[in-house]
Amino acid sequence: MRDTRESRLLLVLLIAIAFALITVDIRGGEASPVDGARQAAATVFGPVENGVASAVDPVGNAIGAVRASGARHDKIATLEKQNAELKAKLGSDDRNRSRVRQLDDMLKKSATGQYGIKAAEVIAIGAAQGFSWTVTIDAGSKDGVKRDMTVLNGDGLVGRVTTVGPDTSTVLLANDPDFTVGTRMESTDELGFATGQGSRPLAVQFLNGKAKVKKGDRLVTFGSSKDKPFVPGVPVGEVVRVDPSGGDLTRTVYVRPYVGFTKLDIVGIVVQAPREDPRDMVLPKKPKAPAKPKPTPTVTVTISPNGDIVDTEGNVVGNTHESPSPSGNATPNADNAVNEQR
């Protein structure tokens, strides 16, 4: 519609009529003359309104559900976070107990062997792309750590220090193929050299090709000149297999190391060697062999034709025809005789 004088007059007229109808409706109350028109409009537009409402209501319900779901989600997330924190706390307590136990075992080992140690924690493992078995510890030159120092834990020999930084150091583990350590067998003092084989047992070559070695024999470190890179007496492992010498000058046996190289945590760097070789003192005590059961003595008796009961040595121990004594106590019969001998 164009903005003309007639259109303006029409708009003013319509507005005036609307106000007049509103005034009449308000004043008329329930008997309003426009009530019929209102009902007719409701009849026409009611179904449309219901349809719109039915279409809009699910959306509103969905919005309410999403809001409620969000509140529930927040509550569930809070509970999950609390559970995770509780589990972390419990796990941390278990780990702390494990670390305390490891440290205690290591201190006992160092006290027995008179080793001066610096405790450290394993903070990283060697590069995955390499074939070397190494770990990084959180102790370095600032802590007195130097290259070619022995590293041990509560179980035994871990390895030796190869690289030293101000705050960290790299340790070559005893199961690395490039690792070799001189060993001495418990009690017999047979010497050899142990070489790492990764996840397999250490291979030990004894200098004496005819050395008597059996499964279960235990080895310790022999020690190096000026105690570097190895101090003496550190437990290495236990023999699990013996290969026949076959006339060779040396003999190879396989030793299961005491240390679990895949679960290292607390270790100790030997910063001061013992004054004397501890020899076998640091090895754990061997479990006592179970006592042999005592044999139960048995007695064989025979009965002669006259009723005499004779033991294995030919002694007459009773007679089957004997009657009870005057005192009322029966004399030994065959059963009593056997029982007495037992």
Coordinates of N, CA and C in Angstrom, one line a residue, residues 20-100:
A20 N -12.4 1.5 20.0 CA -13.9 1.5 20.4 C -14.4 0.1 20.7
L21 N -14.0 -0.9 20.0 CA -14.4 -2.3 20.2 C -13.8 -2.7 21.6
I22 N -12.6 -2.4 21.8 CA -12.0 -2.8 23.1 C -12.7 -2.2 24.3
T23 N -13.1 -0.9 24.1 CA -13.8 -0.2 25.2 C -15.2 -0.8 25.4
V24 N -15.9 -1.1 24.3 CA -17.2 -1.8 24.5 C -17.1 -3.1 25.1
D25 N -16.0 -3.9 24.7 CA -15.9 -5.2 25.2 C -15.6 -5.2 26.7
I26 N -14.8 -4.3 27.1 CA -14.4 -4.2 28.6 C -15.7 -3.8 29.4
R27 N -16.4 -2.8 28.9 CA -17.6 -2.4 29.6 C -18.7 -3.4 29.6
G28 N -18.8 -4.2 28.6 CA -19.9 -5.2 28.4 C -19.7 -6.4 29.3
G29 N -18.5 -6.7 29.7 CA -18.2 -7.9 30.6 C -18.6 -9.2 29.9
E30 N -19.4 -10.1 30.6 CA -19.7 -11.3 30.0 C -20.8 -11.1 28.9
A31 N -21.6 -10.0 29.0 CA -22.6 -9.7 27.9 C -22.1 -8.8 26.8
S32 N -20.8 -9.0 26.6 CA -20.2 -8.1 25.5 C -20.7 -8.4 24.2
P33 N -21.1 -7.4 23.4 CA -21.6 -7.6 22.1 C -20.6 -8.2 21.1
V34 N -19.3 -8.2 21.4 CA -18.3 -8.8 20.5 C -18.0 -10.3 21.0
D35 N -18.7 -10.8 22.0 CA -18.4 -12.1 22.4 C -18.6 -13.2 21.4
G36 N -19.7 -13.0 20.6 CA -19.9 -13.9 19.5 C -18.8 -14.0 18.5
A37 N -18.3 -12.8 18.2 CA -17.2 -12.7 17.2 C -16.0 -13.4 17.8
R38 N -15.8 -13.3 19.1 CA -14.6 -13.9 19.7 C -14.7 -15.4 19.6
Q39 N -15.9 -16.0 19.9 CA -16.1 -17.4 19.8 C -15.9 -17.9 18.4
A40 N -16.4 -17.1 17.4 CA -16.2 -17.5 16.0 C -14.8 -17.6 15.7
A41 N -14.0 -16.6 16.2 CA -12.6 -16.6 15.9 C -11.9 -17.8 16.6
A42 N -12.3 -18.1 17.8 CA -11.8 -19.3 18.5 C -12.0 -20.6 17.8
T43 N -13.3 -20.6 17.2 CA -13.6 -21.8 16.4 C -12.7 -22.0 15.2
V44 N -12.4 -20.9 14.5 CA -11.6 -20.9 13.3 C -10.1 -21.2 13.7
F45 N -9.6 -20.4 14.6 CA -8.2 -20.5 14.9 C -7.8 -21.5 16.0
G46 N -8.8 -22.1 16.7 CA -8.4 -23.0 17.8 C -7.6 -24.2 17.3
P47 N -8.1 -24.9 16.2 CA -7.4 -26.1 15.8 C -5.9 -25.7 15.3
V48 N -5.8 -24.6 14.7 CA -4.5 -24.1 14.3 C -3.6 -24.0 15.5
E49 N -4.1 -23.3 16.6 CA -3.3 -23.1 17.8 C -3.0 -24.4 18.5
N50 N -3.9 -25.4 18.5 CA -3.6 -26.7 19.1 C -2.5 -27.4 18.3
G51 N -2.6 -27.3 17.0 CA -1.6 -27.9 16.2 C -0.2 -27.4 16.4
V52 N -0.2 -26.0 16.5 CA 1.1 -25.4 16.8 C 1.6 -25.7 18.2
A53 N 0.7 -25.8 19.2 CA 1.1 -26.2 20.5 C 1.6 -27.6 20.6
S54 N 0.9 -28.5 19.9 CA 1.4 -29.9 19.9 C 2.7 -30.1 19.3
A55 N 3.0 -29.2 18.3 CA 4.3 -29.2 17.6 C 5.4 -28.6 18.5
V56 N 5.0 -27.5 19.3 CA 6.0 -26.8 20.1 C 6.2 -27.5 21.4
D57 N 5.2 -28.2 22.0 CA 5.4 -28.8 23.3 C 6.5 -29.8 23.3
P58 N 6.6 -30.8 22.4 CA 7.7 -31.7 22.4 C 9.1 -31.1 22.4
V59 N 9.1 -30.0 21.7 CA 10.4 -29.3 21.6 C 10.7 -28.7 23.0
G60 N 9.7 -28.1 23.6 CA 9.9 -27.6 25.0 C 10.2 -28.7 26.0
N61 N 9.5 -29.8 25.8 CA 9.9 -31.0 26.7 C 11.3 -31.5 26.5
A62 N 11.7 -31.5 25.2 CA 13.0 -31.9 24.9 C 14.1 -31.0 25.5
I63 N 13.8 -29.7 25.4 CA 14.7 -28.7 26.0 C 14.8 -28.9 27.5
G64 N 13.6 -29.1 28.1 CA 13.7 -29.4 29.6 C 14.4 -30.6 29.9
A65 N 14.2 -31.7 29.1 CA 15.0 -32.9 29.3 C 16.5 -32.8 29.2
V66 N 16.8 -32.0 28.1 CA 18.3 -31.7 27.9 C 18.8 -31.0 29.1
R67 N 18.1 -30.0 29.6 CA 18.6 -29.2 30.8 C 18.7 -30.2 32.0
A68 N 17.7 -31.0 32.2 CA 17.8 -32.0 33.3 C 18.9 -33.0 33.1
S69 N 19.1 -33.4 31.9 CA 20.1 -34.3 31.6 C 21.5 -33.7 31.8
G70 N 21.6 -32.4 31.5 CA 22.9 -31.8 31.7 C 23.2 -31.7 33.2
A71 N 22.1 -31.4 34.0 CA 22.3 -31.4 35.5 C 22.8 -32.8 36.0
R72 N 22.1 -33.8 35.5 CA 22.4 -35.2 35.9 C 23.8 -35.5 35.4
H73 N 24.2 -35.1 34.2 CA 25.5 -35.4 33.7 C 26.6 -34.7 34.6
D74 N 26.3 -33.5 35.0 CA 27.3 -32.8 35.9 C 27.4 -33.5 37.2
K75 N 26.3 -34.0 37.7 CA 26.4 -34.8 39.0 C 27.2 -36.1 38.8
I76 N 26.9 -36.8 37.7 CA 27.6 -38.0 37.5 C 29.1 -37.7 37.3
A77 N 29.4 -36.7 36.5 CA 30.8 -36.3 36.3 C 31.5 -36.0 37.6
T78 N 30.8 -35.3 38.5 CA 31.3 -35.0 39.9 C 31.6 -36.3 40.7
L79 N 30.7 -37.2 40.6 CA 30.8 -38.5 41.3 C 32.0 -39.3 40.8
E80 N 32.1 -39.3 39.4 CA 33.2 -40.0 38.8 C 34.5 -39.4 39.1
K81 N 34.6 -38.1 39.2 CA 35.8 -37.4 39.6 C 36.2 -37.8 41.0
Q82 N 35.2 -37.8 41.9 CA 35.5 -38.2 43.3 C 36.0 -39.6 43.4
N83 N 35.3 -40.5 42.6 CA 35.8 -41.9 42.6 C 37.2 -42.0 42.1
A84 N 37.5 -41.3 41.0 CA 38.8 -41.4 40.5 C 39.9 -40.8 41.5
E85 N 39.5 -39.8 42.2 CA 40.4 -39.2 43.2 C 40.7 -40.2 44.3
L86 N 39.6 -40.9 44.7 CA 39.7 -41.9 45.8 C 40.6 -43.1 45.3
K87 N 40.3 -43.5 44.1 CA 41.1 -44.6 43.6 C 42.6 -44.2 43.4
A88 N 42.8 -43.0 43.0 CA 44.2 -42.5 42.9 C 44.9 -42.5 44.2
K89 N 44.1 -42.1 45.2 CA 44.6 -42.0 46.6 C 45.0 -43.4 47.1
L90 N 44.0 -44.3 46.9 CA 44.3 -45.7 47.3 C 45.5 -46.3 46.6
G91 N 45.5 -46.0 45.2 CA 46.6 -46.5 44.5 C 47.9 -45.9 44.9
S92 N 47.9 -44.6 45.2 CA 49.1 -44.0 45.7 C 49.6 -44.5 47.0
D93 N 48.6 -44.9 47.9 CA 49.0 -45.5 49.2 C 49.7 -46.8 48.9
D94 N 49.1 -47.6 48.0 CA 49.7 -48.9 47.7 C 51.1 -48.7 47.1
R95 N 51.2 -47.8 46.3 CA 52.5 -47.6 45.6 C 53.5 -47.1 46.7
N96 N 53.1 -46.2 47.6 CA 54.0 -45.7 48.6 C 54.4 -46.8 49.5
R97 N 53.5 -47.7 49.9 CA 53.9 -48.9 50.7 C 54.9 -49.7 49.9
S98 N 54.7 -49.9 48.6 CA 55.6 -50.7 47.8 C 57.0 -50.0 47.8
R99 N 57.0 -48.7 47.6 CA 58.3 -48.0 47.6 C 59.0 -48.0 48.9
V100 N 58.3 -47.9 50.0 CA 58.9 -48.0 51.3 C 59.5 -49.4 51.5

